Amino acid sequence: MKGSIRIGRVRGLELRAHWSVPLIMLLFAYGLAKRTLPTYAPGMAPVVYAVAAVVGAVLLLVSLVVHEAAHALTARRAGISVQDVTLWALGGMTRMDRPTTARAAFAVAVSGPLASLLLGGAALGGAAGVDAVLHWRIPVAVLGWLGGTNLLLGVFNLLPGAPLDGGRVLQAALWWRTGDRDRAQRAAGRGGQVVGMVLAAVGWWTFVKGMSGGLWLMVIGLFVASTAAAERRWAQLATALRGVRVAQAMTRPVVTGPDWLTVDRFLAEAAAQVGHSVLPLLDFEGRPSGVVRLRRLAAVPSGRREALRVREVATPLSQCTIAAPDELLTAVLERLGSGGGLPILVMDDGRLGGIVTTYDIDRLSKRQRRGPEQGGGAPSGGGVGRQGSGA
């Protein structure tokens, strides 16, 4: 996810945090210090509430890590490659390859909510124990809040709609029953759109009634609905492109540009003669070196264009999506999230044999599509499988 930084590793798994994580943790801590703790344990000094609220927010962050780690570790046990875990304002996201069986998909999907429910039960049990033995009201309040939040997180994520874990569970069940993964994903996407719009409507209604938390619920609902719509489009596209090889989609010959030109010469000599917004680059020996987007060149200040080489502005080949002509197009699209996205550079024996752009995919999918399912288009946001909580 863009805007995230690496913060550590959990059992060999890279853990990242989006810039929104500190913000949401501060909001949780503020709510605890100003409302929850003073209500349950009145009469304490403000510094006590502040310290306890920070501890509670950190424990919640740890709970989110456990939720996502459950997904990742279950996936690894099932032989599924996991890229990383990213925490962000609406929960977390685990990047992984798509499960190859419905059973594995079900196990991965249900592991996160189960972990949250177990954490919630343990925290509530701890609160009851502390209250019965020690009568420390602040720890009881923090543990009670943590337990209730984890239970809410677990139950919420079991709602039957993608991208929530409950949507993944529904998808796995339909996949097992029908044997068609893409059809199951379309159904889970429709469920996610319904769930998201219902959440958004309920959030708006509660906000109008004077409850500020309704605004947050509305944001979550709109996010769920939009992500579900993107997943449904991806499933439609995957159905249309089933069995298609990269060579059938690529454009050739490829219009390229020399990477050694300065930006001003490239814009005047190479870019001005073509109608493309993205151009692959070749080095002196005719080997591909990367991809440049013309809008990035146009954004270079005029005073630097005479000295700056195009290859210094371009996306290097190591960060581009590379494919072989005989690869399945859907398999390449599924790994876009770990590469450079579109376009796809098609390499044949070390040379640039073709290019696949969004236009190529749209054109081919429309030609391949049959049956009642219409729509589709290039996948949104990359195609690496994702498993994550929505709150």
CSV table of C-alpha atoms in Angstrom, one decimal:
chain,number,residue,atom,x,y,z
A,1,MET,CA,0.0,0.0,0.0
A,2,LYS,CA,1.3,3.5,-0.9
A,3,GLY,CA,2.2,5.6,2.0
A,4,SER,CA,3.3,2.8,4.3
A,5,ILE,CA,6.6,2.1,6.0
A,6,ARG,CA,8.2,-1.0,7.4
A,7,ILE,CA,8.0,-1.3,11.2
A,8,GLY,CA,9.2,-4.8,11.9
A,9,ARG,CA,8.8,-8.5,11.3
A,10,VAL,CA,6.5,-11.0,13.0
A,11,ARG,CA,7.7,-14.6,12.6
A,12,GLY,CA,9.6,-13.7,9.5
A,13,LEU,CA,6.6,-11.8,8.1
A,14,GLU,CA,7.2,-8.2,7.1
A,15,LEU,CA,4.9,-5.8,8.9
A,16,ARG,CA,4.1,-2.3,7.5
A,17,ALA,CA,2.1,0.6,8.8
A,18,HIS,CA,0.2,3.2,6.8
A,19,TRP,CA,0.6,6.8,7.8
A,20,SER,CA,-3.1,6.7,8.9
A,21,VAL,CA,-2.3,4.3,11.7
A,22,PRO,CA,-0.8,6.9,14.2
A,23,LEU,CA,-3.8,9.1,13.5
A,24,ILE,CA,-6.4,6.5,14.2
A,25,MET,CA,-4.6,5.3,17.3
A,26,LEU,CA,-4.6,8.9,18.6
A,27,LEU,CA,-8.3,9.1,18.0
A,28,PHE,CA,-8.9,5.9,19.9
A,29,ALA,CA,-6.7,7.1,22.8
A,30,TYR,CA,-8.5,10.4,22.9
A,31,GLY,CA,-11.9,8.7,23.1
A,32,LEU,CA,-10.7,6.5,25.9
A,33,ALA,CA,-9.1,9.3,27.9
A,34,LYS,CA,-12.0,11.8,27.5
A,35,ARG,CA,-15.1,9.5,27.6
A,36,THR,CA,-14.7,5.8,28.4
A,37,LEU,CA,-12.2,5.8,31.3
A,38,PRO,CA,-13.7,8.9,33.2
A,39,THR,CA,-17.1,7.4,32.9
A,40,TYR,CA,-16.1,4.0,34.3
A,41,ALA,CA,-13.5,5.2,36.8
A,42,PRO,CA,-14.3,8.8,37.7
A,43,GLY,CA,-12.1,10.9,40.0
A,44,MET,CA,-8.7,10.0,38.6
A,45,ALA,CA,-6.0,12.5,37.6
A,46,PRO,CA,-6.0,13.4,33.9
A,47,VAL,CA,-2.5,11.9,33.5
A,48,VAL,CA,-3.7,8.5,34.6
A,49,TYR,CA,-6.4,8.5,32.0
A,50,ALA,CA,-3.9,9.6,29.3
A,51,VAL,CA,-1.4,6.9,30.1
A,52,ALA,CA,-4.1,4.2,30.3
A,53,ALA,CA,-5.6,5.4,27.0
A,54,VAL,CA,-2.2,5.1,25.2
A,55,VAL,CA,-1.8,1.6,26.6
A,56,GLY,CA,-5.2,0.7,25.4
A,57,ALA,CA,-4.6,2.1,21.9
A,58,VAL,CA,-1.3,0.2,21.7
A,59,LEU,CA,-3.0,-3.1,22.8
A,60,LEU,CA,-5.6,-2.5,20.1
A,61,LEU,CA,-2.8,-2.1,17.6
A,62,VAL,CA,-1.3,-5.4,18.8
A,63,SER,CA,-4.7,-7.0,18.4
A,64,LEU,CA,-4.9,-5.9,14.7
A,65,VAL,CA,-1.4,-7.4,14.2
A,66,VAL,CA,-2.6,-10.7,15.7
A,67,HIS,CA,-5.7,-10.6,13.4
A,68,GLU,CA,-3.6,-10.1,10.3
A,69,ALA,CA,-0.9,-12.5,11.4
A,70,ALA,CA,-3.5,-15.2,11.8
A,71,HIS,CA,-4.4,-14.8,8.1
A,72,ALA,CA,-0.8,-14.8,7.1
A,73,LEU,CA,0.3,-17.7,9.1
A,74,THR,CA,-2.7,-19.8,8.1
A,75,ALA,CA,-2.0,-19.0,4.5
A,76,ARG,CA,1.7,-20.1,4.9
A,77,ARG,CA,0.6,-23.4,6.5
A,78,ALA,CA,-1.6,-23.9,3.4
A,79,GLY,CA,1.4,-23.3,1.1
A,80,ILE,CA,0.3,-19.9,0.0
A,81,SER,CA,3.0,-17.3,-0.6
A,82,VAL,CA,2.5,-14.2,1.6
A,83,GLN,CA,4.2,-10.9,0.7
A,84,ASP,CA,3.5,-8.6,3.7
A,85,VAL,CA,1.0,-7.3,6.3
A,86,THR,CA,0.0,-3.6,6.3
A,87,LEU,CA,-1.9,-1.9,9.0
A,88,TRP,CA,-4.0,1.1,8.2
A,89,ALA,CA,-6.9,3.3,9.4
A,90,LEU,CA,-9.6,0.7,8.5
A,91,GLY,CA,-7.8,-2.3,9.9
A,92,GLY,CA,-5.3,-4.3,8.1
A,93,MET,CA,-4.4,-6.0,4.8
A,94,THR,CA,-2.4,-9.1,4.1
A,95,ARG,CA,-1.0,-9.4,0.6
A,96,MET,CA,-0.8,-13.0,-0.5
A,97,ASP,CA,-1.3,-15.2,-3.6
A,98,ARG,CA,-4.7,-16.5,-4.2
A,99,PRO,CA,-5.6,-19.7,-2.5
A,100,THR,CA,-5.7,-22.7,-4.8
A,101,THR,CA,-8.5,-24.6,-3.1
A,102,ALA,CA,-11.8,-23.6,-1.5
A,103,ARG,CA,-10.8,-25.3,1.8
A,104,ALA,CA,-7.6,-23.2,2.0
A,105,ALA,CA,-9.5,-20.0,1.2
A,106,PHE,CA,-12.0,-20.8,4.0
A,107,ALA,CA,-9.3,-21.5,6.5
A,108,VAL,CA,-7.4,-18.3,5.7
A,109,ALA,CA,-10.6,-16.1,5.7
A,110,VAL,CA,-12.0,-17.4,9.0
A,111,SER,CA,-8.7,-17.3,11.0
A,112,GLY,CA,-8.6,-13.5,11.4
A,113,PRO,CA,-12.1,-13.1,12.9
A,114,LEU,CA,-11.5,-16.2,15.1
A,115,ALA,CA,-8.3,-14.6,16.5
A,116,SER,CA,-10.2,-11.4,17.2
A,117,LEU,CA,-13.0,-13.2,19.0
A,118,LEU,CA,-10.5,-15.2,21.1
A,119,LEU,CA,-8.7,-12.0,22.0
A,120,GLY,CA,-11.9,-10.3,22.9
A,121,GLY,CA,-13.0,-13.2,25.1
A,122,ALA,CA,-9.5,-13.3,26.8
A,123,ALA,CA,-9.6,-9.5,27.4
A,124,LEU,CA,-13.1,-9.6,28.9
A,125,GLY,CA,-12.1,-12.6,31.0
A,126,GLY,CA,-9.0,-10.7,32.2
A,127,ALA,CA,-11.2,-7.7,33.1
A,128,ALA,CA,-13.5,-9.8,35.1
A,129,GLY,CA,-10.5,-11.4,36.9
A,130,VAL,CA,-8.8,-8.1,37.7
A,131,ASP,CA,-12.1,-6.7,39.0
A,132,ALA,CA,-12.8,-9.7,41.2
A,133,VAL,CA,-9.3,-10.0,42.7
A,134,LEU,CA,-7.7,-6.6,42.6
A,135,HIS,CA,-10.6,-4.1,42.1
A,136,TRP,CA,-8.4,-1.9,39.9
A,137,ARG,CA,-10.9,0.1,37.9
A,138,ILE,CA,-8.6,1.6,35.3
A,139,PRO,CA,-7.1,-1.8,34.1
A,140,VAL,CA,-10.7,-3.2,34.2
A,141,ALA,CA,-11.9,-0.4,32.0
A,142,VAL,CA,-9.1,-0.7,29.5
A,143,LEU,CA,-9.4,-4.5,29.3
A,144,GLY,CA,-13.2,-4.3,29.0
A,145,TRP,CA,-12.9,-1.8,26.2
A,146,LEU,CA,-10.2,-3.8,24.4
A,147,GLY,CA,-12.3,-7.0,24.7
A,148,GLY,CA,-15.5,-5.3,23.4
A,149,THR,CA,-13.7,-3.8,20.5
A,150,ASN,CA,-12.1,-7.1,19.5
A,151,LEU,CA,-15.5,-8.9,19.7
A,152,LEU,CA,-17.0,-6.1,17.6
A,153,LEU,CA,-14.1,-6.4,15.1
A,154,GLY,CA,-14.5,-10.2,14.9
A,155,VAL,CA,-18.3,-10.0,14.4
A,156,PHE,CA,-18.1,-7.1,11.9
A,157,ASN,CA,-15.6,-8.9,9.8
A,158,LEU,CA,-17.9,-11.9,9.5
A,159,LEU,CA,-20.5,-9.9,7.6
A,160,PRO,CA,-21.1,-11.8,4.3
A,161,GLY,CA,-19.6,-9.4,1.7
A,162,ALA,CA,-16.1,-8.9,0.2
A,163,PRO,CA,-13.6,-7.4,1.1
A,164,LEU,CA,-14.6,-8.4,4.7
A,165,ASP,CA,-13.5,-11.8,5.9
A,166,GLY,CA,-17.1,-12.9,5.9
A,167,GLY,CA,-17.2,-12.2,2.2
A,168,ARG,CA,-14.1,-14.5,1.8
A,169,VAL,CA,-15.9,-17.2,3.8
A,170,LEU,CA,-18.9,-16.8,1.6
A,171,GLN,CA,-16.7,-16.9,-1.5
A,172,ALA,CA,-15.0,-20.1,-0.3
A,173,ALA,CA,-18.3,-21.8,0.4
A,174,LEU,CA,-19.7,-20.9,-3.0
A,175,TRP,CA,-16.5,-22.0,-4.7
A,176,TRP,CA,-16.7,-25.3,-2.9
A,177,ARG,CA,-20.3,-25.8,-3.9
A,178,THR,CA,-20.1,-24.6,-7.6
A,179,GLY,CA,-16.4,-25.4,-8.4
A,180,ASP,CA,-16.2,-21.9,-10.0
A,181,ARG,CA,-13.9,-19.5,-8.1
A,182,ASP,CA,-14.7,-16.5,-10.3
A,183,ARG,CA,-18.4,-17.0,-10.1
A,184,ALA,CA,-18.1,-17.2,-6.3
A,185,GLN,CA,-16.0,-14.0,-6.2
A,186,ARG,CA,-18.7,-12.2,-8.2
A,187,ALA,CA,-21.3,-13.3,-5.7
A,188,ALA,CA,-19.1,-12.2,-2.8
A,189,GLY,CA,-18.6,-8.9,-4.5
A,190,ARG,CA,-22.4,-8.3,-4.9
A,191,GLY,CA,-22.8,-9.2,-1.2
A,192,GLY,CA,-20.1,-6.6,-0.3
A,193,GLN,CA,-21.8,-3.9,-2.3
A,194,VAL,CA,-25.1,-4.6,-0.5
A,195,VAL,CA,-23.4,-4.7,2.9
A,196,GLY,CA,-21.4,-1.6,2.2
A,197,MET,CA,-24.4,0.5,1.1
A,198,VAL,CA,-26.4,-0.7,4.1
A,199,LEU,CA,-23.6,0.3,6.5
A,200,ALA,CA,-23.3,3.7,4.7
A,201,ALA,CA,-27.0,4.3,5.0
A,202,VAL,CA,-27.1,3.3,8.7
A,203,GLY,CA,-24.0,5.5,9.3
A,204,TRP,CA,-25.6,8.5,7.6
A,205,TRP,CA,-28.9,8.0,9.6
A,206,THR,CA,-27.1,7.8,12.9
A,207,PHE,CA,-24.9,10.8,12.1
A,208,VAL,CA,-28.0,12.8,11.2
A,209,LYS,CA,-29.5,11.8,14.6
A,210,GLY,CA,-26.5,13.4,16.3
A,211,MET,CA,-24.1,10.5,16.8
A,212,SER,CA,-20.7,11.4,15.4
A,213,GLY,CA,-19.6,7.7,15.2
A,214,GLY,CA,-22.1,7.4,12.3
A,215,LEU,CA,-19.8,9.3,10.1
A,216,TRP,CA,-17.0,6.7,10.6
A,217,LEU,CA,-19.5,3.9,9.9
A,218,MET,CA,-20.5,5.7,6.7
A,219,VAL,CA,-16.9,5.9,5.5
A,220,ILE,CA,-16.3,2.2,6.2
A,221,GLY,CA,-19.5,1.3,4.3
A,222,LEU,CA,-18.5,3.3,1.2
A,223,PHE,CA,-15.1,1.8,1.3
A,224,VAL,CA,-16.6,-1.7,1.5
A,225,ALA,CA,-19.0,-1.0,-1.3
A,226,SER,CA,-16.3,0.5,-3.6
A,227,THR,CA,-13.8,-2.3,-3.0
A,228,ALA,CA,-16.5,-5.0,-3.5
A,229,ALA,CA,-17.4,-3.4,-6.8
A,230,ALA,CA,-13.7,-3.5,-7.9
A,231,GLU,CA,-13.4,-7.2,-6.9
A,232,ARG,CA,-16.6,-8.0,-8.9
A,233,ARG,CA,-15.2,-6.3,-11.9
A,234,TRP,CA,-12.0,-8.2,-11.5
A,235,ALA,CA,-13.9,-11.5,-11.3
A,236,GLN,CA,-15.8,-10.6,-14.5
A,237,LEU,CA,-12.5,-9.8,-16.2
A,238,ALA,CA,-10.9,-13.1,-15.1
A,239,THR,CA,-13.8,-15.0,-16.5
A,240,ALA,CA,-13.6,-13.2,-19.8
A,241,LEU,CA,-9.8,-13.8,-20.0
A,242,ARG,CA,-9.8,-17.4,-18.8
A,243,GLY,CA,-7.2,-19.4,-20.8
A,244,VAL,CA,-5.9,-16.3,-22.7
A,245,ARG,CA,-2.1,-16.1,-23.1
A,246,VAL,CA,-0.1,-12.9,-22.9
A,247,ALA,CA,0.9,-13.2,-26.5
A,248,GLN,CA,-2.8,-13.0,-27.5
A,249,ALA,CA,-3.2,-9.6,-25.7
A,250,MET,CA,0.1,-7.9,-26.4
A,251,THR,CA,0.7,-5.1,-28.9
A,252,ARG,CA,3.6,-5.4,-31.3
A,253,PRO,CA,5.8,-4.0,-32.6
A,254,VAL,CA,6.4,-1.8,-29.6
A,255,VAL,CA,7.0,1.9,-29.9
A,256,THR,CA,10.0,2.7,-27.7
A,257,GLY,CA,12.3,5.6,-26.8
A,258,PRO,CA,16.0,5.9,-26.1
A,259,ASP,CA,16.8,6.2,-22.4
A,260,TRP,CA,20.0,8.2,-22.8
A,261,LEU,CA,18.2,11.3,-24.2
A,262,THR,CA,17.7,14.3,-22.0
A,263,VAL,CA,14.1,15.1,-21.0
A,264,ASP,CA,13.8,18.1,-23.3
A,265,ARG,CA,15.2,16.2,-26.4
A,266,PHE,CA,13.0,13.2,-25.6
A,267,LEU,CA,9.8,15.3,-25.4
A,268,ALA,CA,10.7,17.0,-28.6
A,269,GLU,CA,12.0,14.1,-30.7
A,270,ALA,CA,10.4,10.9,-29.3
A,271,ALA,CA,7.3,11.7,-27.4
A,272,ALA,CA,6.0,14.3,-29.9
A,273,GLN,CA,5.8,11.7,-32.7
A,274,VAL,CA,3.7,9.2,-30.8
A,275,GLY,CA,0.2,9.2,-29.2
A,276,HIS,CA,1.1,7.1,-26.2
A,277,SER,CA,1.1,8.2,-22.6
A,278,VAL,CA,3.6,5.5,-21.6
A,279,LEU,CA,6.7,4.5,-23.5
A,280,PRO,CA,9.2,1.6,-22.8
A,281,LEU,CA,12.8,2.7,-22.9
A,282,LEU,CA,15.8,0.9,-24.6
A,283,ASP,CA,19.5,1.4,-23.7
A,284,PHE,CA,22.3,1.7,-26.2
A,285,GLU,CA,22.4,-2.0,-26.8
A,286,GLY,CA,18.7,-2.2,-27.5
A,287,ARG,CA,17.7,-3.8,-24.2
A,288,PRO,CA,14.7,-2.6,-22.3
A,289,SER,CA,15.7,-0.5,-19.3
A,290,GLY,CA,12.3,0.7,-18.0
A,291,VAL,CA,9.1,2.6,-18.6
A,292,VAL,CA,8.5,6.3,-18.6
A,293,ARG,CA,5.2,8.1,-18.3
A,294,LEU,CA,5.0,11.3,-20.3
A,295,ARG,CA,3.2,13.1,-17.5
A,296,ARG,CA,6.2,12.6,-15.3
A,297,LEU,CA,8.4,14.1,-18.0
A,298,ALA,CA,6.1,17.1,-18.3
A,299,ALA,CA,6.2,17.6,-14.6
A,300,VAL,CA,10.0,18.1,-14.7
A,301,PRO,CA,10.9,21.8,-14.2
A,302,SER,CA,12.0,23.4,-17.4
A,303,GLY,CA,15.3,24.4,-15.9
A,304,ARG,CA,16.3,20.8,-15.2
A,305,ARG,CA,15.2,19.2,-18.5
A,306,GLU,CA,18.4,19.9,-20.4
A,307,ALA,CA,20.6,18.1,-17.8
A,308,LEU,CA,18.3,15.3,-16.7
A,309,ARG,CA,18.3,12.0,-18.5
A,310,VAL,CA,15.0,10.2,-19.2
A,311,ARG,CA,16.2,7.0,-17.5
A,312,GLU,CA,16.5,9.0,-14.3
A,313,VAL,CA,12.8,9.8,-14.3
A,314,ALA,CA,11.6,6.5,-15.6
A,315,THR,CA,10.4,3.4,-13.7
A,316,PRO,CA,13.4,1.0,-13.8
A,317,LEU,CA,13.0,-2.4,-15.3
A,318,SER,CA,13.3,-4.1,-11.9
A,319,GLN,CA,10.1,-2.4,-10.8
A,320,CYS,CA,8.1,-3.1,-14.0
A,321,THR,CA,5.7,-6.1,-14.5
A,322,ILE,CA,7.5,-8.6,-16.8
A,323,ALA,CA,5.8,-11.5,-18.5
A,324,ALA,CA,6.7,-14.2,-21.0
A,325,PRO,CA,4.5,-14.6,-24.2
A,326,ASP,CA,3.2,-18.0,-23.1
A,327,GLU,CA,2.1,-17.1,-19.6
A,328,LEU,CA,-1.6,-17.0,-18.7
A,329,LEU,CA,-2.7,-13.3,-18.8
A,330,THR,CA,-4.8,-13.7,-15.6
A,331,ALA,CA,-1.8,-15.1,-13.7
A,332,VAL,CA,0.2,-12.0,-14.7
A,333,LEU,CA,-2.6,-9.7,-13.7
A,334,GLU,CA,-2.8,-11.4,-10.3
A,335,ARG,CA,0.8,-10.4,-9.5
A,336,LEU,CA,0.5,-6.8,-10.5
A,337,GLY,CA,0.4,-5.7,-6.9
A,338,SER,CA,3.9,-7.0,-6.3
A,339,GLY,CA,5.3,-5.5,-9.5
A,340,GLY,CA,5.0,-2.1,-11.2
A,341,GLY,CA,1.4,-2.4,-12.4
A,342,LEU,CA,0.4,-1.8,-16.0
A,343,PRO,CA,1.8,-1.8,-18.6
A,344,ILE,CA,3.1,-5.3,-18.8
A,345,LEU,CA,6.4,-5.7,-20.7
A,346,VAL,CA,6.6,-9.0,-22.6
A,347,MET,CA,10.1,-10.3,-22.8
A,348,ASP,CA,11.1,-12.9,-25.4
A,349,ASP,CA,14.6,-14.3,-25.2
A,350,GLY,CA,15.9,-11.1,-23.4
A,351,ARG,CA,14.3,-8.7,-25.9
A,352,LEU,CA,11.1,-6.7,-25.7
A,353,GLY,CA,8.6,-8.7,-27.8
A,354,GLY,CA,5.4,-6.8,-26.9
A,355,ILE,CA,3.5,-4.6,-24.4
A,356,VAL,CA,0.1,-5.1,-22.7
A,357,THR,CA,-1.7,-1.9,-21.7
A,358,THR,CA,-5.1,-1.2,-20.1
A,359,TYR,CA,-6.4,-0.6,-23.6
A,360,ASP,CA,-5.2,-4.0,-24.8
A,361,ILE,CA,-6.9,-5.8,-21.8
A,362,ASP,CA,-10.2,-3.9,-22.3
A,363,ARG,CA,-10.2,-4.7,-26.0
A,364,LEU,CA,-9.5,-8.4,-25.6
A,365,SER,CA,-11.9,-8.8,-22.7
A,366,LYS,CA,-14.7,-7.3,-24.7
A,367,ARG,CA,-13.9,-9.7,-27.6
A,368,GLN,CA,-13.7,-12.7,-25.3
A,369,ARG,CA,-16.7,-12.0,-23.1
A,370,ARG,CA,-19.7,-14.2,-23.6
A,371,GLY,CA,-22.9,-14.7,-21.7
A,372,PRO,CA,-25.0,-12.3,-19.5
A,373,GLU,CA,-22.1,-10.9,-17.4
A,374,GLN,CA,-21.1,-7.5,-18.9
A,375,GLY,CA,-18.8,-4.8,-17.7
A,376,GLY,CA,-15.3,-5.5,-16.4
A,377,GLY,CA,-12.2,-3.7,-17.3
A,378,ALA,CA,-8.7,-3.7,-16.0
A,379,PRO,CA,-8.4,-4.7,-12.4
A,380,SER,CA,-8.3,-1.9,-9.9
A,381,GLY,CA,-5.6,-1.6,-7.4
A,382,GLY,CA,-3.5,-4.6,-8.4
A,383,GLY,CA,-4.3,-8.3,-8.4
A,384,VAL,CA,-2.4,-9.9,-5.6
A,385,GLY,CA,-4.8,-11.6,-3.3
A,386,ARG,CA,-5.7,-9.7,-0.2
A,387,GLN,CA,-7.1,-10.7,3.1
A,388,GLY,CA,-7.9,-8.1,5.6
A,389,SER,CA,-10.2,-6.6,8.1
A,390,GLY,CA,-12.4,-3.7,7.3
A,391,ALA,CA,-12.4,-2.0,10.6
